[in-house]
mmCIF file of C-alpha atoms in Angstrom:
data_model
loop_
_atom_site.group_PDB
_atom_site.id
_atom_site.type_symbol
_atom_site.label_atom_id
_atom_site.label_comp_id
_atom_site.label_asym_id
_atom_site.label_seq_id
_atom_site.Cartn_x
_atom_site.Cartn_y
_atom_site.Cartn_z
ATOM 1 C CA UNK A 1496 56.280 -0.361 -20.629
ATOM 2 C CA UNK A 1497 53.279 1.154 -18.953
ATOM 3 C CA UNK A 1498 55.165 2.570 -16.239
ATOM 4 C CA UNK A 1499 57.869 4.136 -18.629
ATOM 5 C CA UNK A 1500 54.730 6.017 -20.784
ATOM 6 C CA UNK A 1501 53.679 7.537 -17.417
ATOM 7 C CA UNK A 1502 56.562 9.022 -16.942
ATOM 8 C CA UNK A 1503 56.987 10.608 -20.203
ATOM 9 C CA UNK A 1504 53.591 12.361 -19.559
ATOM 10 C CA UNK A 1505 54.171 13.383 -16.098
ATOM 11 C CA UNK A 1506 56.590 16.476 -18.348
ATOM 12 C CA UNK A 1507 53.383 17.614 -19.442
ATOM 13 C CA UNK A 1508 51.506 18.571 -16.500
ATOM 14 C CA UNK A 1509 52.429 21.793 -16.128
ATOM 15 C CA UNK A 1510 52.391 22.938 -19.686
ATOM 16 C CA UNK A 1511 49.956 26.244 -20.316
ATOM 17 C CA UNK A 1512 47.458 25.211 -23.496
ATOM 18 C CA UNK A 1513 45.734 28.167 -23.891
ATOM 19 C CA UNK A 1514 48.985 30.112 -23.615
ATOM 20 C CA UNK A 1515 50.658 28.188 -26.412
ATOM 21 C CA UNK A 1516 47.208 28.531 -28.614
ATOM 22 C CA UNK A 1517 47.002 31.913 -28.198
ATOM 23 C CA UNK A 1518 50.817 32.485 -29.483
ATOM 24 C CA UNK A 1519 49.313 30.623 -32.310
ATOM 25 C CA UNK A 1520 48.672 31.778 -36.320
ATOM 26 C CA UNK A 1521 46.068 31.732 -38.045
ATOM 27 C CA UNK A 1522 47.788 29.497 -40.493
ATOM 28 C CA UNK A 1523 48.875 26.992 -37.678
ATOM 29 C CA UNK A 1524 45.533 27.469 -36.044
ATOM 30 C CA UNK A 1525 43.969 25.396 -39.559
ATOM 31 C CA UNK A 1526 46.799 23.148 -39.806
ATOM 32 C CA UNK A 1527 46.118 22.345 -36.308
ATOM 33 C CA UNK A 1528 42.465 21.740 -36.573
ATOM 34 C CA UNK A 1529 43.153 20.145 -40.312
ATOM 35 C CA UNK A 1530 45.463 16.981 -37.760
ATOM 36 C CA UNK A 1531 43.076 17.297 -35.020
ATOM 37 C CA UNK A 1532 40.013 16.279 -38.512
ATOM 38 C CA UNK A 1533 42.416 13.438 -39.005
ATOM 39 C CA UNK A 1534 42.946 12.370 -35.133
ATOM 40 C CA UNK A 1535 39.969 12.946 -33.837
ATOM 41 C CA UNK A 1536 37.217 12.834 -37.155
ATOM 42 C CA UNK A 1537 33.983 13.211 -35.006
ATOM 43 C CA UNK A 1538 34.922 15.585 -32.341
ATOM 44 C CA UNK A 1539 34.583 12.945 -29.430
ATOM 45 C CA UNK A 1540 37.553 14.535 -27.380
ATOM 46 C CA UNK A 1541 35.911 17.598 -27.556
ATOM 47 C CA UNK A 1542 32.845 19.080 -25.785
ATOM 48 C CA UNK A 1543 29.617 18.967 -27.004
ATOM 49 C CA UNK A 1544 28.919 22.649 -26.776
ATOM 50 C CA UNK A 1545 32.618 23.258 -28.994
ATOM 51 C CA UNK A 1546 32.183 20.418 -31.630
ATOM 52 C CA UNK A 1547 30.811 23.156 -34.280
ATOM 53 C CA UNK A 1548 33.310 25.109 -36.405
ATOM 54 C CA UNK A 1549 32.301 29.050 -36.573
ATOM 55 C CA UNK A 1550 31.389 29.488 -39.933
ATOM 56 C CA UNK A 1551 30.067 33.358 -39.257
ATOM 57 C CA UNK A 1552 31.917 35.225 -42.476
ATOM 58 C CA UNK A 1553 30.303 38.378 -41.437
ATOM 59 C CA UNK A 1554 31.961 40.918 -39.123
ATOM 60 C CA UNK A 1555 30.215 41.984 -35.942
ATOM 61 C CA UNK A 1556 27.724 44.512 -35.993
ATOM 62 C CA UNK A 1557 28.005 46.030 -32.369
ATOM 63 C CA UNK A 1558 26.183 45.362 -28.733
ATOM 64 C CA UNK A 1559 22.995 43.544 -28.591
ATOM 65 C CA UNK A 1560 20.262 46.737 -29.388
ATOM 66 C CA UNK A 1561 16.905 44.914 -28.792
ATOM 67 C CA UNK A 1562 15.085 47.895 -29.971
ATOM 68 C CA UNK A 1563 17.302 47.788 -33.266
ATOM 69 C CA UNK A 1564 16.367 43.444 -33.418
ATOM 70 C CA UNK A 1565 12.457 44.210 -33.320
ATOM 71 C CA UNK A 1566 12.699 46.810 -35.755
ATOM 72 C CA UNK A 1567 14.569 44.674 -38.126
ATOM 73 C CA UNK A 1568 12.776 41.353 -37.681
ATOM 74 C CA UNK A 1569 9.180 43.706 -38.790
ATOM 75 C CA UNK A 1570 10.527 44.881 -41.622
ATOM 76 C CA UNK A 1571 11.746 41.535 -42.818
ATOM 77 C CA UNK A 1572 8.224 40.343 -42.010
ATOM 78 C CA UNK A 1573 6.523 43.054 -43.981
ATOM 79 C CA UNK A 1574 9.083 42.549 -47.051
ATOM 80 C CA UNK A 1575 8.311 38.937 -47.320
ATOM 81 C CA UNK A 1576 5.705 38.412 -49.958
ATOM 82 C CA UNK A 1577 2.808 36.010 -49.135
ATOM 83 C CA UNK A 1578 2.349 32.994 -50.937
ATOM 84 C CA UNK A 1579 -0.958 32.586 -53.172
ATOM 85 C CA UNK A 1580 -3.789 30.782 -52.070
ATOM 86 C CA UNK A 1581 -4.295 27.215 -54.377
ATOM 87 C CA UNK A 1582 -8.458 28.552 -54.026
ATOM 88 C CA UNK A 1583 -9.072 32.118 -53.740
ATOM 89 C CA UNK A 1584 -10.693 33.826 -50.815
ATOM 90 C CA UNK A 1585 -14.285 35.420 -52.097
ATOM 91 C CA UNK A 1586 -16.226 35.372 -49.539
ATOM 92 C CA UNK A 1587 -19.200 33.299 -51.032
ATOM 93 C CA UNK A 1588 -21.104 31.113 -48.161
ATOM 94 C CA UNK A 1589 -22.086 28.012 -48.772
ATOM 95 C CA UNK A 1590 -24.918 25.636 -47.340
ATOM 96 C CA UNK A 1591 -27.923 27.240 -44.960
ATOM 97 C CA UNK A 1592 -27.155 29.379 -41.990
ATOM 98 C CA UNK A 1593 -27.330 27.346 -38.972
ATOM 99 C CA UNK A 1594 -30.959 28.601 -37.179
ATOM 100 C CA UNK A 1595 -31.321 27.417 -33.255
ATOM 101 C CA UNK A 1596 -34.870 25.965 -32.697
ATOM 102 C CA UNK A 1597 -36.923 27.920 -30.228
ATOM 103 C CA UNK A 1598 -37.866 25.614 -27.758
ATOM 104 C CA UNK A 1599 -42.035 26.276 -26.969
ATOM 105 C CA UNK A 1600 -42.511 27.513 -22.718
ATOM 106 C CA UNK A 1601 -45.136 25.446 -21.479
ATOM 107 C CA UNK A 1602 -46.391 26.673 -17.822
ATOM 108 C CA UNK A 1603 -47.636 23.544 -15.777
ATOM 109 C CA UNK A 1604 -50.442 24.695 -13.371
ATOM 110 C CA UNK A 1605 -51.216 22.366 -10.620
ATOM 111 C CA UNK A 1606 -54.614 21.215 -10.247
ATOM 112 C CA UNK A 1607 -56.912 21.640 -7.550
ATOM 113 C CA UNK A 1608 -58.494 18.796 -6.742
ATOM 114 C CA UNK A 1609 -61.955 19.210 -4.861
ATOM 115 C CA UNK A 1610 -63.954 16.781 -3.248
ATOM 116 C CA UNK A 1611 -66.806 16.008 -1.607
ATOM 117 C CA UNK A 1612 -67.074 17.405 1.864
ATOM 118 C CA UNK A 1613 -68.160 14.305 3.485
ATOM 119 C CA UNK A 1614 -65.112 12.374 1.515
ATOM 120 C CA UNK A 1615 -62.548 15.552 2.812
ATOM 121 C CA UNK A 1616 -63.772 14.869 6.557
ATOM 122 C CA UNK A 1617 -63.451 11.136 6.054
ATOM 123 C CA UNK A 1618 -59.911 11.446 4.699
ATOM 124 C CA UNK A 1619 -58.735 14.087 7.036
ATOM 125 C CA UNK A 1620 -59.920 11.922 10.113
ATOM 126 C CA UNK A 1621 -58.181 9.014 8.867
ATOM 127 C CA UNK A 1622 -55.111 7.216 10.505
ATOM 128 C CA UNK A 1623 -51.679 6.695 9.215
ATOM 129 C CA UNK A 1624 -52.703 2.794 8.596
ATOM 130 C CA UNK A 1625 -56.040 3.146 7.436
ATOM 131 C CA UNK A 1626 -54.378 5.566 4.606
ATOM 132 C CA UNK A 1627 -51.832 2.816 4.043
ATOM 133 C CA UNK A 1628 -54.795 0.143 3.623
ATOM 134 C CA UNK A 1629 -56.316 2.463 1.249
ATOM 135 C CA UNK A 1630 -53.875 2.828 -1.132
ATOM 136 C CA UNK A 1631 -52.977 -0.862 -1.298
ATOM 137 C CA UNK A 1632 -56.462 -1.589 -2.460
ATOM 138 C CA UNK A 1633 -56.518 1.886 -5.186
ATOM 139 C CA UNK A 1634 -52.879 -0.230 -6.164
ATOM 140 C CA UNK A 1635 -51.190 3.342 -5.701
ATOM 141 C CA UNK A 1636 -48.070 1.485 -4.662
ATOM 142 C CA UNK A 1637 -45.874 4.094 -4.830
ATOM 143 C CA UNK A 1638 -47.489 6.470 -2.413
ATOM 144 C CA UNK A 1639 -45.733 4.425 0.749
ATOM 145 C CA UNK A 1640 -42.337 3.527 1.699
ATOM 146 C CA UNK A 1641 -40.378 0.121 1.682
ATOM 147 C CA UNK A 1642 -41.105 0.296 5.057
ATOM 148 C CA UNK A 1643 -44.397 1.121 5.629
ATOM 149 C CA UNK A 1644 -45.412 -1.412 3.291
ATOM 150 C CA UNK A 1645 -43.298 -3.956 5.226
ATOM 151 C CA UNK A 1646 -45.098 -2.920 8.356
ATOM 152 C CA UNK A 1647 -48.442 -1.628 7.531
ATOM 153 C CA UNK A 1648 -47.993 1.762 9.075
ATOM 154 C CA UNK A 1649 -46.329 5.197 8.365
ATOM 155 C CA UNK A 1650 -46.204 8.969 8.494
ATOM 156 C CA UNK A 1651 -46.901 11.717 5.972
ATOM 157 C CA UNK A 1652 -43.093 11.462 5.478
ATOM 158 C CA UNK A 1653 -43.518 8.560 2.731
ATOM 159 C CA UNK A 1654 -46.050 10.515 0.677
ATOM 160 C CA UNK A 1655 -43.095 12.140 -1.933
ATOM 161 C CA UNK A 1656 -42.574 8.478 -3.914
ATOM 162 C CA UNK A 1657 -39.251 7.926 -2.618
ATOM 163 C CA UNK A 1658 -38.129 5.203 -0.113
ATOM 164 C CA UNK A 1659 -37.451 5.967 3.366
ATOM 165 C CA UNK A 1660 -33.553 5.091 4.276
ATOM 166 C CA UNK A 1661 -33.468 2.777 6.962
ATOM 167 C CA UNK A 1662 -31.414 3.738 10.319
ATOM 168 C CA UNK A 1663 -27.861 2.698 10.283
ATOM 169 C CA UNK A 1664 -26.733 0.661 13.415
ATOM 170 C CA UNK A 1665 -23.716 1.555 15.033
ATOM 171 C CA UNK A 1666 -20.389 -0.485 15.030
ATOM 172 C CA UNK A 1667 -18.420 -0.035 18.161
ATOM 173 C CA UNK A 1668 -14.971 -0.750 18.496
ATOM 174 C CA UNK A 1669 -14.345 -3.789 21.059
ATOM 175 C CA UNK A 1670 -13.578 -2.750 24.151
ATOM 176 C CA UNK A 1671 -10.043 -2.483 26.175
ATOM 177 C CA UNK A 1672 -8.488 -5.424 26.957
ATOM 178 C CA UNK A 1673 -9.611 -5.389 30.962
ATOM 179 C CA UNK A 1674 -5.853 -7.593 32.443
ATOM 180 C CA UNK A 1675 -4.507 -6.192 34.685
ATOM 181 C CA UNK A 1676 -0.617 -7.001 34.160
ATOM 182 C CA UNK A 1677 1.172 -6.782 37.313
ATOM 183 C CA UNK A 1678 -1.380 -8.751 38.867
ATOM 184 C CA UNK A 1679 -1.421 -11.329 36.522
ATOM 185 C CA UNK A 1680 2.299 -11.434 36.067
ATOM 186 C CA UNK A 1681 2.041 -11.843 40.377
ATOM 187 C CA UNK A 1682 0.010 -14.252 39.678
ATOM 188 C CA UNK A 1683 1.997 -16.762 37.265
ATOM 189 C CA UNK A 1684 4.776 -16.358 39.582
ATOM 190 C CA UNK A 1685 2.770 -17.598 42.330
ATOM 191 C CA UNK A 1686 1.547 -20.377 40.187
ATOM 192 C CA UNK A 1687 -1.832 -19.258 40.986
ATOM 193 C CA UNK A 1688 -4.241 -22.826 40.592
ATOM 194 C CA UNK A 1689 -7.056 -20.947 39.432
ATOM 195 C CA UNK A 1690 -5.535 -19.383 36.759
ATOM 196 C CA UNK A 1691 -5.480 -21.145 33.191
ATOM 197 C CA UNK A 1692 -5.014 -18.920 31.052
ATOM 198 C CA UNK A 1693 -3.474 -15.423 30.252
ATOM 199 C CA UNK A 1694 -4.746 -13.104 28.082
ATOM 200 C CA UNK A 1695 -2.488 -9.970 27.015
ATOM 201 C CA UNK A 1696 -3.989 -9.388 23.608
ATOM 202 C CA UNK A 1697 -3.923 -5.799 22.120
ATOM 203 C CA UNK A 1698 -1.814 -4.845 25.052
ATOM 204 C CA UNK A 1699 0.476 -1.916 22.975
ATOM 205 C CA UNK A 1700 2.195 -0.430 26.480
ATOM 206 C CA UNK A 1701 3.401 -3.618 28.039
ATOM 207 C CA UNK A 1702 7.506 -2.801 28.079
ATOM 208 C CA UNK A 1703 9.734 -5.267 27.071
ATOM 209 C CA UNK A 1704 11.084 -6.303 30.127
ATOM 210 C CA UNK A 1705 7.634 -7.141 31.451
ATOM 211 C CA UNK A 1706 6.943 -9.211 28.765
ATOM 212 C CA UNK A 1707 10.698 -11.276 29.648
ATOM 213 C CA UNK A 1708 9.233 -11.468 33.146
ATOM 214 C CA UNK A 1709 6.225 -13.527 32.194
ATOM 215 C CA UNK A 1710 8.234 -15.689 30.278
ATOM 216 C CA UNK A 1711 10.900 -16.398 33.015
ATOM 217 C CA UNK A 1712 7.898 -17.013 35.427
ATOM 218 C CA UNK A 1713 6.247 -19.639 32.828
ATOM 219 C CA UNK A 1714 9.546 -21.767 33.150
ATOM 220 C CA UNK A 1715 8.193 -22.882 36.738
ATOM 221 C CA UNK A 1716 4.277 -22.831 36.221
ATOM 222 C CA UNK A 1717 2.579 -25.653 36.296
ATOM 223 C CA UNK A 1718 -1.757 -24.792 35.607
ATOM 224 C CA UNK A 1719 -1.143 -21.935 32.447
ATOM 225 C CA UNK A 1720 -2.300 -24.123 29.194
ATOM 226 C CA UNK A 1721 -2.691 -21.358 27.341
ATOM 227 C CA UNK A 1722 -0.569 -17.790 26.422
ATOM 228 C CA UNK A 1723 -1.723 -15.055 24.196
ATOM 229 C CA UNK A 1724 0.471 -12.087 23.524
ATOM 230 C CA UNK A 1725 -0.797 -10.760 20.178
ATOM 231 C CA UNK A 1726 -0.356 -7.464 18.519
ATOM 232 C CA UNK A 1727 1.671 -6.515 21.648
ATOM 233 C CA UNK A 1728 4.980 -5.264 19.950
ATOM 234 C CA UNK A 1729 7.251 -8.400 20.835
ATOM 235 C CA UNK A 1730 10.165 -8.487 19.289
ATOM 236 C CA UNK A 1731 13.220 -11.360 18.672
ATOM 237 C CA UNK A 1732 14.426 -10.633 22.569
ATOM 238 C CA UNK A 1733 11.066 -11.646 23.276
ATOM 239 C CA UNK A 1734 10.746 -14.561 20.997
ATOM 240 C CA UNK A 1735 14.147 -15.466 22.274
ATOM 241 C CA UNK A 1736 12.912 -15.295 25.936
ATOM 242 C CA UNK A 1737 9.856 -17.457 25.090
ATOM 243 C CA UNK A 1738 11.655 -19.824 23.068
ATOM 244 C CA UNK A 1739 13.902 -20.659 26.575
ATOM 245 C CA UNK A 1740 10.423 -21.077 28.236
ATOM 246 C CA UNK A 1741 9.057 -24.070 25.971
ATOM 247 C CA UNK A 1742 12.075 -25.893 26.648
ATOM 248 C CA UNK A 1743 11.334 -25.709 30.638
ATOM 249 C CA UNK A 1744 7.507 -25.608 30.841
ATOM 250 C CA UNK A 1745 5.922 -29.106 29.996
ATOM 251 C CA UNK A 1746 2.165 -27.375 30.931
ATOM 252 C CA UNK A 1747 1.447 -24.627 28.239
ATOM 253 C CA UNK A 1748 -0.941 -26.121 25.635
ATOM 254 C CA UNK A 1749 -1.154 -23.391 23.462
ATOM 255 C CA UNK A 1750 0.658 -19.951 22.548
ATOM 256 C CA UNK A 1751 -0.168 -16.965 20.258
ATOM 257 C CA UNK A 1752 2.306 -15.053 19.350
ATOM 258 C CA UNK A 1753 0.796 -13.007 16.199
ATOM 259 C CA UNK A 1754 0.985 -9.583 14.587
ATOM 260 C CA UNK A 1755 4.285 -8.709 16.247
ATOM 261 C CA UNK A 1756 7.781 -7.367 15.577
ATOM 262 C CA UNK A 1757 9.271 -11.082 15.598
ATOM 263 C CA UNK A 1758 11.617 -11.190 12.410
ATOM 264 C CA UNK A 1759 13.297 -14.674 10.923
ATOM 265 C CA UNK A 1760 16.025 -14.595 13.702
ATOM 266 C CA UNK A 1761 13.120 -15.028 16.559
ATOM 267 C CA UNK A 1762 10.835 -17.345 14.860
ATOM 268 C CA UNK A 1763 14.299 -19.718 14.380
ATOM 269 C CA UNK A 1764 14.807 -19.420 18.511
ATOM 270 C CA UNK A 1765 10.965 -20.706 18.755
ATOM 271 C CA UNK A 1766 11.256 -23.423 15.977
ATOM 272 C CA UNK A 1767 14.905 -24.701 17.817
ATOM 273 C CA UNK A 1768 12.683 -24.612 21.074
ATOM 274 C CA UNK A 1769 9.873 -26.981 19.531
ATOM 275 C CA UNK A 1770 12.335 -29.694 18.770
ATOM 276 C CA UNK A 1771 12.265 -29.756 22.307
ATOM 277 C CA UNK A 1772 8.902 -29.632 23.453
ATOM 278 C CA UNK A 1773 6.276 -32.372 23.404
ATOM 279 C CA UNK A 1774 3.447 -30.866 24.944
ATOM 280 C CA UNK A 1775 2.397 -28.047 23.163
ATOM 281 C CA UNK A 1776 -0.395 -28.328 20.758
ATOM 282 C CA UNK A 1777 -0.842 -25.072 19.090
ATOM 283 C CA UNK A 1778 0.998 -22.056 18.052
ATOM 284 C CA UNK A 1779 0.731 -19.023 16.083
ATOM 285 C CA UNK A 1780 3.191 -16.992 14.700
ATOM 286 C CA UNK A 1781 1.321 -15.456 11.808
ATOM 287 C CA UNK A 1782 1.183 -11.888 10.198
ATOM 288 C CA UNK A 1783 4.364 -10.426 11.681
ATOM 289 C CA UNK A 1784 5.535 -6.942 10.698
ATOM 290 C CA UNK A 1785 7.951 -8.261 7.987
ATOM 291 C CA UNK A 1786 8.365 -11.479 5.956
ATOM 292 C CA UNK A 1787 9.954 -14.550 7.485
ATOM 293 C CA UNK A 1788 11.597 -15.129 4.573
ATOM 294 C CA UNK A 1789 12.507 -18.748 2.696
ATOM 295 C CA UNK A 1790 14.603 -19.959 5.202
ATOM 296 C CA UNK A 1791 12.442 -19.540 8.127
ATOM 297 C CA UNK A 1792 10.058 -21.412 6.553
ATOM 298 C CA UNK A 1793 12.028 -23.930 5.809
ATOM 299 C CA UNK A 1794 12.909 -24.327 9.347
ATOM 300 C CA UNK A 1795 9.756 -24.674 10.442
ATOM 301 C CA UNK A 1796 8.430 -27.329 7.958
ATOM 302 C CA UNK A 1797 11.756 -29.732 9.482
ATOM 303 C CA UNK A 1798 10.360 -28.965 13.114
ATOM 304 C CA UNK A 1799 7.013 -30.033 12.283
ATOM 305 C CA UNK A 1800 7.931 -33.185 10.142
ATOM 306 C CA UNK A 1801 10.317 -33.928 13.544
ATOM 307 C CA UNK A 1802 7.198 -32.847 16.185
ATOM 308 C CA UNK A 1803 4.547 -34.894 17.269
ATOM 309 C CA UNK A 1804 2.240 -33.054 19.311
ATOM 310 C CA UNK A 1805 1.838 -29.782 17.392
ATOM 311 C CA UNK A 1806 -2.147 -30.295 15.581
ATOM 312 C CA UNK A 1807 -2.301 -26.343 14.529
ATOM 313 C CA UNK A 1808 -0.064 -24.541 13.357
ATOM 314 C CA UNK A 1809 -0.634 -20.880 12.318
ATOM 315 C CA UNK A 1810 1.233 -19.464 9.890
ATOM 316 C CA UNK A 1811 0.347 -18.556 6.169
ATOM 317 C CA UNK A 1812 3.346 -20.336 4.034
ATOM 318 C CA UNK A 1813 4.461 -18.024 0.901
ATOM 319 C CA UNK A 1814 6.281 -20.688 -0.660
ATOM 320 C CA UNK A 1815 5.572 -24.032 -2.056
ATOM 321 C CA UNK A 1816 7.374 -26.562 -0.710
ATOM 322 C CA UNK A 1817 7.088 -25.495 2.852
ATOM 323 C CA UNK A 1818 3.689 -25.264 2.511
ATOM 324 C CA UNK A 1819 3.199 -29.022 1.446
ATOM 325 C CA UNK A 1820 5.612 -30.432 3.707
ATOM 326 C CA UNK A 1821 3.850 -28.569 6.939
ATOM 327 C CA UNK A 1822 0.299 -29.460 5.709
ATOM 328 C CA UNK A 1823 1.715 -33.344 5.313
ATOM 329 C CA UNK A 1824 3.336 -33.032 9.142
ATOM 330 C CA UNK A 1825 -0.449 -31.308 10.652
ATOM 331 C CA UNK A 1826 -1.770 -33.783 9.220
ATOM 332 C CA UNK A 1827 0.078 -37.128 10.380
ATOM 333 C CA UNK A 1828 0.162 -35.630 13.838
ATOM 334 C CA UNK A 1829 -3.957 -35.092 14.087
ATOM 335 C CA UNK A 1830 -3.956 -39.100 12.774
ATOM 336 C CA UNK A 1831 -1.652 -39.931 15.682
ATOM 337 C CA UNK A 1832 -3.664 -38.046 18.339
ATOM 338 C CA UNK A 1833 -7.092 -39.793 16.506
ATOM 339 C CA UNK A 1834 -4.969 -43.124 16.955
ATOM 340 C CA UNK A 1835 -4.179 -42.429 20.782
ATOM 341 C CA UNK A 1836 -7.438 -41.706 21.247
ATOM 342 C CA UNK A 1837 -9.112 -44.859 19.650
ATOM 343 C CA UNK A 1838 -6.631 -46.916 21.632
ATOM 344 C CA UNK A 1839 -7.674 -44.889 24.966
ATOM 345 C CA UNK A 1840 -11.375 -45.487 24.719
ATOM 346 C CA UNK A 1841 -10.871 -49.134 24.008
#
C-alpha cells in the first residue's frame, strides 16, 4: 500500500506551484485559502514568517521617502493632545531647601618642644638601646618595633609607630636530580654489587626506549631492592615492560612508579605481574595523568587479597569497595610478616 502511494506522488515532482498560483483568480485564490483554513487551521505547513494574512486595505503610497516619514510622524506628534495631569503643575515648593553644612578649617601647628640643654645633650648622645630602655620604663610602647622590643635594640627606623616587617626567607626549588643515566643503566647491566638502588625521579628527558632498557636489564639483576621512576613520563609500553620484569626479578623490594602517563591498560599488565611475584614489598602507582577507572581498581583489590608479600601499597582508591577490600588485604599481609617475624626471633 505504501509503495503504491509513492508512486502516485512521484507524478508530482515536476509540477510548477507558483506557476499554477499565479494563473490563479482572485476568487480561487480565497476559495483556496478558505480549504487550506479547513486543512491546515493553524498554519503549521506554512512558514512562520507567511502565517499572517495581509489585511493592508489601503493602496500603496509610493517609494520609501524618509524625509516625507519624519515629517509626518512630527506632525502626528504635535496633533496629539496631552493628557491632563490628576494634580496640577504650580510650581509651589514644599519642605526647607536642602543647606550643606560648612565644615569649620582647623590648621594643626606642630609643637616645638624645647628642653633643657643638658637633657638635649644627654638624649642626643644616647644609644639605640639605651633609647629603647627608656621608653619601656616612660611605658611609651609604641615608639619601638615588634622587633626591637623582642631584642632590646633598634634604629631610628621604628620611631613612626608602625611595626617593622620581618625579612622573608627564600624558598629554593630542590635541586636537579644529579643520575647520571647511561652510567647507571651500565651499571644495572653489569649487576654492579654496590649499587642498591636507582633513583630516576623527576627525570622529564629520559626517552622511552631507555626507560625499556632498564627494565630488560632488571630481569637479570640480582643487588637493586629498590626502583624509582616518578614523574618521568612512562607510559603503558613502559608499564608493560616493567610488568615482564617483576615476573623475572625475585630481588627488587620496592618500585615507584607515580605521577606518570600509565592509563588502566598498564596498571592491569603490573597487577597480572604481581600475581606472580612474591618478593616485592612496596609499590606505587598513584596520581597518574588520568583516572584508573572502576575496573582497574577492581583488579588490583583481587591481586592484593591473592598477594602475600605486598605491606604498602600506594594508590588513593576512588571507590568504595576497592578501597575496603585493599585496606583488609595490607592489612592481613603486615600480620603475616609480624607473625614470621615472632616465629624468627623465637
Amino acid at each position: 500500500m505504501a509503495e503504491s502511494f509513492k508512486k502516485d506522488l512521484e507524478k508530482y515532482k515536476d509540477i510548477d506551484e507558483d506557476e499554477i498560483l499565479g494563473k490563479l483568480s482572485e476568487e480561487e485564490l480565497k476559495q483556496l485559502e478558505t480549504v487550506l483554513e479547513e486543512v491546515d487551521p493553524e498554519n503549521a505547513l506554512l512558514p512562520a514568517g507567511l502565517r499572517q494574512k495581509d489585511q493592508t486595505d489601503k493602496t500603496a503610497t509610493g517609494p520609501f521617502n524618509r524625509e516625507r516619514l519624519l515629517k509626518y510622524l512630527e506632525k502626528e506628534a504635535m496633533d496629539y493632545k496631552d493628557r491632563d495631569d490628576i494634580v496640577p503643575f504650580t510650581g509651589e515648593r514644599k519642605g526647607k531647601a536642602f543647606v550643606p553644612k560648612q565644615k569649620s578649617k582647623e590648621i594643626f601647628q606642630d609643637e616645638v618642644t624645647v628642653l633643657d640643654p643638658e637633657l638635649e645633650e644627654a638624649l642626643c648622645s644616647a644609644s639605640d638601646t639605651e633609647l629603647c630602655d627608656l621608653a619601656a620604663i616612660l611605658g611609651v610602647h609604641t615608639l619601638v618595633t615588634s622587633n626591637q622590643t623582642f631584642d632590646g635594640t633598634g634604629s631610628k627606623e621604628g620611631y613612626n609607630n608602625v611595626v617593622k616587617g620581618e625579612k622573608m626567607n627564600p624558598v629554593f626549588d630542590e635541586p636537579p636530580n644529579p643520575t647520571n643515566v647511561e652510567e647507571t643503566l651500565q651499571r644495572v647491566k653489569n649487576n654492579d654489587g654496590s649499587l642498591n638502588e636507582v633513583n630516576l625521579n623527576n627525570i622529564k628527558n629520559i626517552p622511552i626506549p631507555t626507560l625499556k632498557d632498564f627494565a630488560k636489564a632488571m630481569e637479570s639483576n640480582t643487588h637493586v631492592t629498590k626502583f624509582s621512576l616518578a614523574a618521568t613520563r612512562s607510559n603503558d609500553p613502559v608499564a608493560v615492560a616493567f610488568s615482564d620484569m617483576l615476573r623475572e626479578n625475585k630481588t627488587l623490594r620496592s618500585l615507584n612508579l607515580e605521577s606518570n602517563f600509565i592509563t588502566g591498560v598498564g596498571v592491569k599488565a603490573l597487577v597480572d605481574a604481581l600475581r606472580d611475584n612474591d618478593t616485592l614489598t612496596e609499590i606505587k602507582i598513584d596520581n597518574q595523568r588520568q583516572q584508573l577507572g572502576t575496573s582497574a581498581e577492581m583488579e588490583m583489590a583481587k591481586m592484593l587479597e591473592e598477594n602475600t608479600s605486598i605491606v604498602k601499597f600506594g594508590y588513593q582508591f576512588t571507590q568504595q569497595g576497592p578501597r575496603s577490600r585493599a585496606a583488609a588485604a595490607i592489612t592481613k599481609n603486615n600480620d603475616l610478616v609480624r607473625r614470621r617475624r615472632v616465629e624468627r626471633d623465637q
